[in-house]
Coordinates of C-alpha atoms in Angstrom, one line a residue:
X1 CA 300.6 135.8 213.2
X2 CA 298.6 137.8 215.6
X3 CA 300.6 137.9 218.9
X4 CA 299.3 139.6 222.2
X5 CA 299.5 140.8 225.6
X6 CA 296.9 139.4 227.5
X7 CA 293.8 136.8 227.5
X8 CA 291.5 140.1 227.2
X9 CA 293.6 141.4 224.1
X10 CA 293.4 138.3 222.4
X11 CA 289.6 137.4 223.0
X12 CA 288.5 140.6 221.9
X13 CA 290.3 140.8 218.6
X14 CA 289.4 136.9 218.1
X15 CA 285.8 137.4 218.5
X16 CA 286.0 140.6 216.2
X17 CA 287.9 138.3 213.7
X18 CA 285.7 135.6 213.7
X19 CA 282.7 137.7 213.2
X20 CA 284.4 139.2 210.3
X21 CA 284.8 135.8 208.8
X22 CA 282.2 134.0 210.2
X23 CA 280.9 132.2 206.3
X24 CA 284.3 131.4 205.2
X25 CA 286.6 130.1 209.0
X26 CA 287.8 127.2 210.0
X27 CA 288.7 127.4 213.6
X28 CA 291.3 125.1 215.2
X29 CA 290.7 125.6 219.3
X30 CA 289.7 123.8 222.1
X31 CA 286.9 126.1 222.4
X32 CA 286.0 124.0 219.1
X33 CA 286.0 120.9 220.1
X34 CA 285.6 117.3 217.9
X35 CA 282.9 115.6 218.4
X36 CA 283.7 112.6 220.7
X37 CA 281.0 110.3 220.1
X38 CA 282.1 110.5 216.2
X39 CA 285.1 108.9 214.5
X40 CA 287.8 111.2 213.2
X41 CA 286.7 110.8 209.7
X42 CA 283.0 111.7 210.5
X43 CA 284.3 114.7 212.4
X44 CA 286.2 115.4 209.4
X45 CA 283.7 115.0 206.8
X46 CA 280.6 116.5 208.7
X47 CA 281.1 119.5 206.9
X48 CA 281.3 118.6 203.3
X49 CA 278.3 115.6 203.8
X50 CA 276.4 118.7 204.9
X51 CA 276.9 121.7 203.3
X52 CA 278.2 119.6 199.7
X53 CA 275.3 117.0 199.8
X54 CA 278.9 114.9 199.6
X55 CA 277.8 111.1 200.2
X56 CA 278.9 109.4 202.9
X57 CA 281.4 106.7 200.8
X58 CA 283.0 109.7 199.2
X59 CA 283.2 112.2 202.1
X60 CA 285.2 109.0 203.7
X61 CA 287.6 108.1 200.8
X62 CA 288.1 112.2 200.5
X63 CA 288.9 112.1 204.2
X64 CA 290.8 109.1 204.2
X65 CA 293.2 110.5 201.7
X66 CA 293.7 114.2 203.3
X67 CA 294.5 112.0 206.6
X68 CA 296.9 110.2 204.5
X69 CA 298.8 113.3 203.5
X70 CA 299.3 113.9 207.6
X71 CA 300.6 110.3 207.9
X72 CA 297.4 109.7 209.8
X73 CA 295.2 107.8 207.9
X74 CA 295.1 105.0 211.4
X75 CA 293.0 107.9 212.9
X76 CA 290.1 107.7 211.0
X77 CA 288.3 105.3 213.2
X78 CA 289.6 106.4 216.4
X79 CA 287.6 108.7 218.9
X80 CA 288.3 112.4 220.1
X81 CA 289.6 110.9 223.6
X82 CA 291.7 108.3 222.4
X83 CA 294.1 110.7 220.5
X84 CA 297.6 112.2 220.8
X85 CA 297.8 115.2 221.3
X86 CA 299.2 115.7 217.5
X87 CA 296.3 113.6 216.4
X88 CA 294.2 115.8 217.7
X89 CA 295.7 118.8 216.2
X90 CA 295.7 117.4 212.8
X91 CA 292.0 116.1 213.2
X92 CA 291.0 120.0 214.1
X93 CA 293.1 121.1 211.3
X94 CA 291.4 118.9 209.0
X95 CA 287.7 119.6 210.1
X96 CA 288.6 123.5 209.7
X97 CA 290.1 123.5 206.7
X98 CA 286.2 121.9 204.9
X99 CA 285.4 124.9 204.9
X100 CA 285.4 126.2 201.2
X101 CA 288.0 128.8 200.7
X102 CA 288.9 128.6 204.4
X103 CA 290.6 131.6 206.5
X104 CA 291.9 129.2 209.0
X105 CA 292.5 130.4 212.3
X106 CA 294.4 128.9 215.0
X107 CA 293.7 129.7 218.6
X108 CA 296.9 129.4 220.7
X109 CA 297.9 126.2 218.7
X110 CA 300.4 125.8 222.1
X111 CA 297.7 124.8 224.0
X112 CA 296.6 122.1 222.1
X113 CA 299.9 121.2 221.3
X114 CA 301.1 121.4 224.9
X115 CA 304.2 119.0 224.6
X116 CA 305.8 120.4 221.4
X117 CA 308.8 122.8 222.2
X118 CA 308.4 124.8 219.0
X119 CA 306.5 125.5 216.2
X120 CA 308.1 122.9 213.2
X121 CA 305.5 120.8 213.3
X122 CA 302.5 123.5 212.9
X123 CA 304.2 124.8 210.2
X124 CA 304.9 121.4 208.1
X125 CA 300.9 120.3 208.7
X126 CA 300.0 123.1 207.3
X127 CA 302.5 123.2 204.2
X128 CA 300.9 119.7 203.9
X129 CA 297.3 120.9 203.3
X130 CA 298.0 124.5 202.1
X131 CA 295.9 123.4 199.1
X132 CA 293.0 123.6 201.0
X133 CA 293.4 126.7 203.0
X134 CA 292.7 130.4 201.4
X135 CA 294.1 131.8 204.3
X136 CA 295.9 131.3 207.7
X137 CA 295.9 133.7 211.1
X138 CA 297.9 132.2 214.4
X139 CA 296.1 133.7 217.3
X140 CA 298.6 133.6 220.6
X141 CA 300.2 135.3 223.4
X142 CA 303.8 137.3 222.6
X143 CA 305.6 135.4 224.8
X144 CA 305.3 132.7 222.3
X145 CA 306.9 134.1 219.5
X146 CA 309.5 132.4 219.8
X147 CA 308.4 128.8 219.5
X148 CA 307.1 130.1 216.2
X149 CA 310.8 131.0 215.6
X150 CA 309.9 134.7 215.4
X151 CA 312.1 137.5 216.4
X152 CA 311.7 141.4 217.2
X153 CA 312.9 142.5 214.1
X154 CA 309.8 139.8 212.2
X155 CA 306.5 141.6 211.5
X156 CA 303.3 140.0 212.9

């Protein structure tokens, strides 16, 4: 987790970061939007129908199934602006994590997540698709360590 001061702080090492590992990320941020004139599984799939030549019938049963794990799988049809705020979160997560050996990063998860009070349910969606994800960086402000249920005495 990679906690910080200020927006400027926390743009300026993203950036660097995401140059870094610009081949292999998956970003989860709303400066990454879904696509909303795409269903959830499209969104989803996009990336292995492009970059794995993966066929459309099998890029939606793989999708189906990883939006099963999430407890999701009544998403798939469903549009970008129809979604909870969860849904929306796990649809991101999803899409980002099609990258092959993905360093996932998420950009103050807080503010997509804006009704949650702490940081369980982050942490469980990504136990649930740790499979899939070589890496993961939490990018967010210090005065939120503690919906993460970090403390001083924790290392970033």
């Amino acid at each position: 987790m990679r906690l910080f001061e200020s927006e400027e702080d926390l743009q300026k090492e993203l950036q660097s970061f995401i140059l870094a590992h610009k081949s292999r990320l998956g970003l989860v941020s709303l400066d990454a939007p879904l696509i909303s004139n795409l269903s959830i599984w499209s969104n989803i799939a996009l990336i292995r129908q492009y970059h794995h030549n993966m066929p459309k019938h099998e890029a939606r049963a793989f999708t189906e199934d990883l939006l099963r794990r999430l407890g999701m799988v009544s998403i798939a049809e469903k549009r970008n602006p129809s979604l909870t705020t969860e849904e929306r979160f796990c649809a991101m997560l999803l899409r980002a994590s099609m990258v092959r050996d993905a360093i996932l990063v998420l950009d103050r998860p807080f503010n997509i997540l804006t009704n949650l009070r702490d940081g369980h349910f982050i942490m469980e969606t990504l136990r649930k698709v740790d499979d899939l994800i070589a890496e993961t960086h939490i990018f967010d402000y210090s005065w939120e360590k503690e919906r993460y249920g970090a403390t001083d005495d924790a290392e970033d």
